[in-house]
PDB file of C-alpha atoms in Angstrom:
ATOM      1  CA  UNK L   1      87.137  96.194 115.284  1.00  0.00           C
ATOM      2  CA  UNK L   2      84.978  97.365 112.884  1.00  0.00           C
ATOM      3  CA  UNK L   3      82.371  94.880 111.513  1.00  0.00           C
ATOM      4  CA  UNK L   4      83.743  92.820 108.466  1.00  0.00           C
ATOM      5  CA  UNK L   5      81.049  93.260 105.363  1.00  0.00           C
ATOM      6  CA  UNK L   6      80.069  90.480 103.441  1.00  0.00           C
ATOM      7  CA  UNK L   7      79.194  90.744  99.630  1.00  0.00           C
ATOM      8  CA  UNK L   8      77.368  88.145  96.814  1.00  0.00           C
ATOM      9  CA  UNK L   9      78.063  88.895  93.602  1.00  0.00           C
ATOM     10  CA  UNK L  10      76.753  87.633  90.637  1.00  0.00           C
ATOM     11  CA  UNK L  11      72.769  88.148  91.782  1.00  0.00           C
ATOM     12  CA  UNK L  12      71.078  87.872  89.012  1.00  0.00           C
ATOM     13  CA  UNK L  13      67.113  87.608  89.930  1.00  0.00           C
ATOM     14  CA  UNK L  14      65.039  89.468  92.886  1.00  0.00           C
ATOM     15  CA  UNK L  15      64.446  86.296  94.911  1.00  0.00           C
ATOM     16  CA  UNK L  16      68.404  85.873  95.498  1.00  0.00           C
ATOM     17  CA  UNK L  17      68.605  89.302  95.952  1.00  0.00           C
ATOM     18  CA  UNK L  18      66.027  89.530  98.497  1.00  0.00           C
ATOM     19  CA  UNK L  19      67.319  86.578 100.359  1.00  0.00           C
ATOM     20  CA  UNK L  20      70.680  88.043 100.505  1.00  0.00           C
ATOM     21  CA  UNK L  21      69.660  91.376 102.470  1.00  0.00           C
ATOM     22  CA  UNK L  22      67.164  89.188 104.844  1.00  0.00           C
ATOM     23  CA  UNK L  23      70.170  86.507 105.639  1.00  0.00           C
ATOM     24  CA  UNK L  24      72.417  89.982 106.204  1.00  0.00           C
ATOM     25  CA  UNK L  25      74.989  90.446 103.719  1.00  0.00           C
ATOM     26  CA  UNK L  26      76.295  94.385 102.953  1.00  0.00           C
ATOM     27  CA  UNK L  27      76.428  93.996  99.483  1.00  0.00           C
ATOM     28  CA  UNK L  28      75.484  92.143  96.371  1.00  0.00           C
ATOM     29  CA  UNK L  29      77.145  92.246  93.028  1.00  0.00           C
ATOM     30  CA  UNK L  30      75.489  92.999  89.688  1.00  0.00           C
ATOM     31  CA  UNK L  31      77.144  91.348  86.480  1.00  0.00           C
ATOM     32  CA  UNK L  32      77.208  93.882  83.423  1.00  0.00           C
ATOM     33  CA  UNK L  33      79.600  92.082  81.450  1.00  0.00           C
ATOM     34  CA  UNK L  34      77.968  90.457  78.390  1.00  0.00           C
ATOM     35  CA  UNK L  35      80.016  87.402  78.206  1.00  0.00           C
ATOM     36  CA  UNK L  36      79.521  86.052  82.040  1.00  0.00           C
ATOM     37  CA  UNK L  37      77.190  83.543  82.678  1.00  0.00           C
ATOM     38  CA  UNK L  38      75.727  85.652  85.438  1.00  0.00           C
ATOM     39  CA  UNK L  39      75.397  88.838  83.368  1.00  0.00           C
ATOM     40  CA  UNK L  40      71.972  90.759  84.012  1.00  0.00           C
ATOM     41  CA  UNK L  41      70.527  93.289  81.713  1.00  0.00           C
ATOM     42  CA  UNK L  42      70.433  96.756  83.338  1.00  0.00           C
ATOM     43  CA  UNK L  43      66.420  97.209  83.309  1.00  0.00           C
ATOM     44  CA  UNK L  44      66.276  93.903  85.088  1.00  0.00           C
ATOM     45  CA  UNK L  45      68.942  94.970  87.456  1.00  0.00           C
ATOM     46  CA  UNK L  46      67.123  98.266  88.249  1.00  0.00           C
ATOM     47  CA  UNK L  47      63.661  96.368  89.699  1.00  0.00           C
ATOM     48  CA  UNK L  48      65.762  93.894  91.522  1.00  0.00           C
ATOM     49  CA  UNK L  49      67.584  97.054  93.172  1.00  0.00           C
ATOM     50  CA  UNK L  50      64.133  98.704  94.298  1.00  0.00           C
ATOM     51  CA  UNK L  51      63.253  95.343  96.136  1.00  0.00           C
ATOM     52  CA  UNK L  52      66.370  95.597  98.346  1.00  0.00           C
ATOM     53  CA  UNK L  53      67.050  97.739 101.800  1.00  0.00           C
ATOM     54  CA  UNK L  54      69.199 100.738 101.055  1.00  0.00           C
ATOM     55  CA  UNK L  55      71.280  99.500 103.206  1.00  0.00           C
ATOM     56  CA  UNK L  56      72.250  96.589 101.238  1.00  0.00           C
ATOM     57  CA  UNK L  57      74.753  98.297  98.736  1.00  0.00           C
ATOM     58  CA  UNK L  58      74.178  97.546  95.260  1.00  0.00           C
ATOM     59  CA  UNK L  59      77.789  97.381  93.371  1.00  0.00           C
ATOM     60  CA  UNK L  60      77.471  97.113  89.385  1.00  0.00           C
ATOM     61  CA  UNK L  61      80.682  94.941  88.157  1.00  0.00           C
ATOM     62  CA  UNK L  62      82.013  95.903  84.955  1.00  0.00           C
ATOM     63  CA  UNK L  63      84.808  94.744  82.541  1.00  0.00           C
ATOM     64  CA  UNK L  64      87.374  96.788  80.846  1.00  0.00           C
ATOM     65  CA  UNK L  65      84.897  99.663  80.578  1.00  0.00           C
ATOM     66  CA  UNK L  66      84.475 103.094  79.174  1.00  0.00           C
ATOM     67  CA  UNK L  67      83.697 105.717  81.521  1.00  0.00           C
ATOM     68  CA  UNK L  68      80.874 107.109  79.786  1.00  0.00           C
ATOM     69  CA  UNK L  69      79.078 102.922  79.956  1.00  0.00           C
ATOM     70  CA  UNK L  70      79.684 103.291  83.535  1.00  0.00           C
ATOM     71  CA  UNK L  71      78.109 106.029  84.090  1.00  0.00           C
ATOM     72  CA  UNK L  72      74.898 105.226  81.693  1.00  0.00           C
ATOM     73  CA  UNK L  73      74.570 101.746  83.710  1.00  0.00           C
ATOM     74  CA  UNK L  74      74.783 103.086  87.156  1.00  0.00           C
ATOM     75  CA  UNK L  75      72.419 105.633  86.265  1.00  0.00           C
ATOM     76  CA  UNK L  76      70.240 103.755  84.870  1.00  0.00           C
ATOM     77  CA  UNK L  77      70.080 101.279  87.421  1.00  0.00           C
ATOM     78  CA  UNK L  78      70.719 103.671  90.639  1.00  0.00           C
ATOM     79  CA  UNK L  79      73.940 102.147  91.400  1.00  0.00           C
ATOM     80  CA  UNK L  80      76.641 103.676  94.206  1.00  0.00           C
ATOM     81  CA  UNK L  81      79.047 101.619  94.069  1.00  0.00           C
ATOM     82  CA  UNK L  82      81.325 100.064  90.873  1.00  0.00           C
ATOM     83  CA  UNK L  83      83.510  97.725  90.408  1.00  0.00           C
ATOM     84  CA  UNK L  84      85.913  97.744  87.904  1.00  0.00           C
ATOM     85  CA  UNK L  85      87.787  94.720  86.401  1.00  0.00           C
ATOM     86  CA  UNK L  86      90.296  94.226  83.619  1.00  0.00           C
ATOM     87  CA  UNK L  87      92.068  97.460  81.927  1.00  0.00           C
ATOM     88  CA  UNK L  88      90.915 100.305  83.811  1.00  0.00           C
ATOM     89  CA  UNK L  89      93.779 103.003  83.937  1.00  0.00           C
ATOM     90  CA  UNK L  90      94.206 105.286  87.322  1.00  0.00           C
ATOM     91  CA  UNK L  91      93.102 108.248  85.594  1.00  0.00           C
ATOM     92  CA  UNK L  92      89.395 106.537  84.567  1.00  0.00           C
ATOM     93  CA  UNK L  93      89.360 105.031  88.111  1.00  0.00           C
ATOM     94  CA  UNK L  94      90.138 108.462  89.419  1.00  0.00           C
ATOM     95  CA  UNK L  95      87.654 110.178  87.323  1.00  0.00           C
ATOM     96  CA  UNK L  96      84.262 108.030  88.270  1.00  0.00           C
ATOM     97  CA  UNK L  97      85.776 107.983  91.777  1.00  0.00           C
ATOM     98  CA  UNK L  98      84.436 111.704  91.673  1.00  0.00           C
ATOM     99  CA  UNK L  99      80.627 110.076  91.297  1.00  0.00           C
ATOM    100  CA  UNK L 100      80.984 106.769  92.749  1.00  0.00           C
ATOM    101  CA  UNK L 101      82.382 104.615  95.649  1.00  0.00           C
ATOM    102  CA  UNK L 102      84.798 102.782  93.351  1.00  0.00           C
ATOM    103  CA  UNK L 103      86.298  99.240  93.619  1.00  0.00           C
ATOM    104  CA  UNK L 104      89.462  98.448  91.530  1.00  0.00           C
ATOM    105  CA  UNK L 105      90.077  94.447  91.084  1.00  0.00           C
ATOM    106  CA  UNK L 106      93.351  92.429  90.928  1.00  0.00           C
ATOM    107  CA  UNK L 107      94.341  89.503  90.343  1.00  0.00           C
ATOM    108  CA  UNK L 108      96.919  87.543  92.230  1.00  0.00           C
ATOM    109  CA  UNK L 109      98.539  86.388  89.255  1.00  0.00           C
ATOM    110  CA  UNK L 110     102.811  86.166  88.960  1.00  0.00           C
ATOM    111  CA  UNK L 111     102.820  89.764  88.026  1.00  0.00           C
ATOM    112  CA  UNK L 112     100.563  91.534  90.959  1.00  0.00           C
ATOM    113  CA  UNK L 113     102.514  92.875  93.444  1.00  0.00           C
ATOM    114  CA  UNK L 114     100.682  94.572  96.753  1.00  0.00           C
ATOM    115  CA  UNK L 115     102.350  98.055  96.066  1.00  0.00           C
ATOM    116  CA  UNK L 116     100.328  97.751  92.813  1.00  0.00           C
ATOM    117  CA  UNK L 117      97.067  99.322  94.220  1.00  0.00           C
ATOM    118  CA  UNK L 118      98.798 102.145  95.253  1.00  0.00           C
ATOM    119  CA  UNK L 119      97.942 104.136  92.510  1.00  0.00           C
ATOM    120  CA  UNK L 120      94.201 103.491  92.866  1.00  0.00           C
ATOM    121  CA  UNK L 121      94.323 105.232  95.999  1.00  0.00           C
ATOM    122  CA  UNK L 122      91.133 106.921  95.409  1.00  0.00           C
ATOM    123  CA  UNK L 123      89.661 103.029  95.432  1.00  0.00           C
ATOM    124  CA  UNK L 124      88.497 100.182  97.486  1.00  0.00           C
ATOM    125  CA  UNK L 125      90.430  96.712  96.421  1.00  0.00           C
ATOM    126  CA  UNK L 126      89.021  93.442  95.529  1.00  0.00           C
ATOM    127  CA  UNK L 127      91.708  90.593  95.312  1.00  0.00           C
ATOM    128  CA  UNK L 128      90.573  88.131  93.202  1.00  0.00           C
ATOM    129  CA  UNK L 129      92.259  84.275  91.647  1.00  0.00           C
ATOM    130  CA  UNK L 130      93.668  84.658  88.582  1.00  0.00           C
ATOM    131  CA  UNK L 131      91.610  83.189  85.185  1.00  0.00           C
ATOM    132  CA  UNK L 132      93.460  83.431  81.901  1.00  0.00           C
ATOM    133  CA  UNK L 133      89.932  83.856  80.789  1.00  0.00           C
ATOM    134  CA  UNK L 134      87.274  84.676  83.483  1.00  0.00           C
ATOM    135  CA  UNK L 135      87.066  87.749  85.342  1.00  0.00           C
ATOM    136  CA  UNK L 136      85.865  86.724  88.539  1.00  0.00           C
ATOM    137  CA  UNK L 137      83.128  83.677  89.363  1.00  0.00           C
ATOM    138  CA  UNK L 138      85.940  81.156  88.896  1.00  0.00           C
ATOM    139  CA  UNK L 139      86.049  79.434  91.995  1.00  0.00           C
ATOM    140  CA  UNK L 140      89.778  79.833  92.426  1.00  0.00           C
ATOM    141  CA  UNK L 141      91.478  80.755  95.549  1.00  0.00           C
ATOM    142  CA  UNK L 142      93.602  83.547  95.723  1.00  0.00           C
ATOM    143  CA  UNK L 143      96.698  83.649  97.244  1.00  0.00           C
ATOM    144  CA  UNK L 144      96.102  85.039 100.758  1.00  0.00           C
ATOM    145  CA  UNK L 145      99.718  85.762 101.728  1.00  0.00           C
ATOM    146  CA  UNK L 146      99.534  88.608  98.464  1.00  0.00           C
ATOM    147  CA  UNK L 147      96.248  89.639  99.819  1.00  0.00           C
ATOM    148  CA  UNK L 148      97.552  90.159 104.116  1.00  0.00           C
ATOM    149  CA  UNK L 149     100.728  91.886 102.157  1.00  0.00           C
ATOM    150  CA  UNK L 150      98.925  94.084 100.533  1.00  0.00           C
ATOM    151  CA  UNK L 151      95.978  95.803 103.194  1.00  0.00           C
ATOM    152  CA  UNK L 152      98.692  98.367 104.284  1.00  0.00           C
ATOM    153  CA  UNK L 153      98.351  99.389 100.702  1.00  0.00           C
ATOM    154  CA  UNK L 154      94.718  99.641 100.641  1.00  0.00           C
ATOM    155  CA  UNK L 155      92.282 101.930 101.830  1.00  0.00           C
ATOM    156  CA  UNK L 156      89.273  99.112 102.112  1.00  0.00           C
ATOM    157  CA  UNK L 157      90.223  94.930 101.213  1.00  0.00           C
ATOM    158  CA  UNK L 158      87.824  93.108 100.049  1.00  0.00           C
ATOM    159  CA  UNK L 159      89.207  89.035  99.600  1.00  0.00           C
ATOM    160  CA  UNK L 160      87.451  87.122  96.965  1.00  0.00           C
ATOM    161  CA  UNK L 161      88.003  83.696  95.054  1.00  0.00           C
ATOM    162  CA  UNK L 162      86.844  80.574  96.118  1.00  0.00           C
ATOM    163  CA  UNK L 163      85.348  81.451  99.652  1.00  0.00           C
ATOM    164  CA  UNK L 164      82.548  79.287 100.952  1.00  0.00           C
ATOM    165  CA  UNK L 165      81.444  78.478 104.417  1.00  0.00           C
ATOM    166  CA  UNK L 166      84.525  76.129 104.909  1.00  0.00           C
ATOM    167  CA  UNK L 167      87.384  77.960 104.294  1.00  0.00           C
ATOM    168  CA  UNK L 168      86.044  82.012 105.088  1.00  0.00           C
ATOM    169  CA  UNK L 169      86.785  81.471 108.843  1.00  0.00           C
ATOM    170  CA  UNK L 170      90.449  80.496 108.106  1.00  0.00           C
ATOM    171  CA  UNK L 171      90.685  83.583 105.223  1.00  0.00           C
ATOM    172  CA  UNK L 172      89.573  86.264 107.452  1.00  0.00           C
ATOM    173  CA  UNK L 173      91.649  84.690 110.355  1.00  0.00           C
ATOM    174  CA  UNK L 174      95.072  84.955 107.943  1.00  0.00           C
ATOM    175  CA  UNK L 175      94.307  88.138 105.826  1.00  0.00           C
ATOM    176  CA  UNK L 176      92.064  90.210 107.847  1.00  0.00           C
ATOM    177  CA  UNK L 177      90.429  92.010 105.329  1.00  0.00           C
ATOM    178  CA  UNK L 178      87.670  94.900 105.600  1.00  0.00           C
ATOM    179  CA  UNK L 179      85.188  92.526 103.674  1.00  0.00           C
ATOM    180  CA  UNK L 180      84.299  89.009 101.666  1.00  0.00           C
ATOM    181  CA  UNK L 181      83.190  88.788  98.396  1.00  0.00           C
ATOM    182  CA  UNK L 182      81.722  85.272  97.713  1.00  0.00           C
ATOM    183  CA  UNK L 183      79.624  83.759  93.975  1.00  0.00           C
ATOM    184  CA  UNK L 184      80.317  80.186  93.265  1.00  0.00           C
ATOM    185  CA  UNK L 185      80.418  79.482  96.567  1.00  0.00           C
ATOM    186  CA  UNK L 186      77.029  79.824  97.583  1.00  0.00           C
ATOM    187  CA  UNK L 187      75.465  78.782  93.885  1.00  0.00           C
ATOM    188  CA  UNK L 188      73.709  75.591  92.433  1.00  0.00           C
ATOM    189  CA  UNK L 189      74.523  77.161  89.263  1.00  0.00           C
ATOM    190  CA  UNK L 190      76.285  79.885  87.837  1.00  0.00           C
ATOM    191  CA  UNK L 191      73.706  82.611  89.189  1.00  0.00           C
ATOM    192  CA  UNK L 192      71.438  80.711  90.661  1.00  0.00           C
ATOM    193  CA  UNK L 193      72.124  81.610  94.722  1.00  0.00           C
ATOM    194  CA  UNK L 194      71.967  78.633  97.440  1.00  0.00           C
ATOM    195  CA  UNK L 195      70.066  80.293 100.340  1.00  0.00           C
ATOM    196  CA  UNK L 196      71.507  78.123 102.982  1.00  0.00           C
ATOM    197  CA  UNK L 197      74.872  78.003 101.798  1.00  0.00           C
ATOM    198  CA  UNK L 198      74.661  81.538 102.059  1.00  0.00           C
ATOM    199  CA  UNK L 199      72.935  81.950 105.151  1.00  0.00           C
ATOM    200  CA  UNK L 200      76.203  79.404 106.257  1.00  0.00           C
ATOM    201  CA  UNK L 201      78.683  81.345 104.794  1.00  0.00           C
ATOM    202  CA  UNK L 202      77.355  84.557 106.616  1.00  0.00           C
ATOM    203  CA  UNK L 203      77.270  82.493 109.918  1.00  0.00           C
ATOM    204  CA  UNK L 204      80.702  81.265 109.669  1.00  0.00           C
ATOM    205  CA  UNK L 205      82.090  84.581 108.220  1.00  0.00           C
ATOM    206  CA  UNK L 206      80.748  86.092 111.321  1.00  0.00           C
ATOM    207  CA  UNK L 207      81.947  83.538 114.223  1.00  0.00           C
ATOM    208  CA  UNK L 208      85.678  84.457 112.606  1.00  0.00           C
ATOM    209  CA  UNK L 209      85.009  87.365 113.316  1.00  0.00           C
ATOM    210  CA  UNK L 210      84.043  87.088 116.757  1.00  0.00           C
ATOM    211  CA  UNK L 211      87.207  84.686 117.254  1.00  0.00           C
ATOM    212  CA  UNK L 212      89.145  87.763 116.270  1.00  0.00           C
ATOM    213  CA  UNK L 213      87.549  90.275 118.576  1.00  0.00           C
ATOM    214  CA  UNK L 214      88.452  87.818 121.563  1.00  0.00           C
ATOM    215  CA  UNK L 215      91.525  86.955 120.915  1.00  0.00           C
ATOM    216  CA  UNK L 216      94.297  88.477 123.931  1.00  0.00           C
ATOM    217  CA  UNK L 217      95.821  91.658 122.727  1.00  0.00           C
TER     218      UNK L 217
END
């Protein structure tokens, strides 16, 4: 089995950032969209990327954006790795695919259905709660039935909404995804990062998996 990654998103400040490669998540997300309370200006986002292990992927989140703003953030900060919320058409998602890992988000809302993502084939998948508002960072829980009915559509999972240390052991047990994508769930605040509820959440997101690699075949 290959090892499940783990991701915190909305980092917004190097100590969090820091913390989160030394406790051993994969990834942390950057917030570029101006109206989240987690949002993080670009230039700050570019030092707080230089303090962090390559190997710790940097993903820039975006909202309903143009190509060309994608581009001019990642370069600007040194980003990989995107992920794109909101109305992002197949063709965009197909186009920065060409530059960047790309990661196309859903919502489990009445309309998603896990065929959907099959024409973001070129893309990673985040499942995410739906928010008639928000765009991720809500603390909702997705509907995890949608998310295990839709990996043999996707290329890479990654389950989000409302994971925390108590209930990511039961998520990865019922969805199996390729990764976890936790933010209110390890905060104080809205971007302000908990270091032992993440350090927890890492722990128990890695005794699931264990569980799984033992069980009988």
């Amino acid at each position: 089995m290959t090892p499940i990654q783990i991701k915190i998103c909305g980092v917004t400040n190097a100590k969090d950032a820091r913390a989160c490669a030394e406790l051993g998540a994969d990834m942390i997300g950057l917030n570029f969209y101006t109206r989240s309370s987690r949002y993080i200006e670009p230039q700050r986002a570019r030092e707080m990327v230089k303090e962090i292990p390559r190997s710790v992927r940097a993903v820039g989140v975006f909202v309903d954006p143009a190509a060309g703003e994608v581009r001019s953030i990642a370069g600007s900060v040194g980003l990989k790795y995107v992920q794109l919320h909101g109305n992002v058409p197949s063709e965009t998602c197909r186009e920065l695919a060409s530059e960047f890992r790309v990661v196309r988000a859903f919502s489990t809302d009445g309309q998603f259905k896990p065929e959907d993502v099959r024409s973001f084939r070129e893309c990673d998948v985040i499942l995410d709660a739906h928010h008639a508002e928000l765009r991720g960072g809500t603390g909702l829980t997705c509907d995890w039935s949608l998310a295990r009915a839709t990996l043999p559509f996707a290329r890479f999972l990654i389950l989000s909404g409302g994971l925390n240390a108590q209930n990511v052991g039961d998520a990865i047990a019922t969805v199996g995804p390729h990764a976890v994508d936790v933010c209110t769930g390890v905060e104080t605040a809205p971007g302000m990062k908990n270091h032992r509820a993440i350090e927890e959440f890492i722990a128990a997101a890695r005794t699931a998996e264990r569980l799984i690699v033992a069980r009988p075949a």
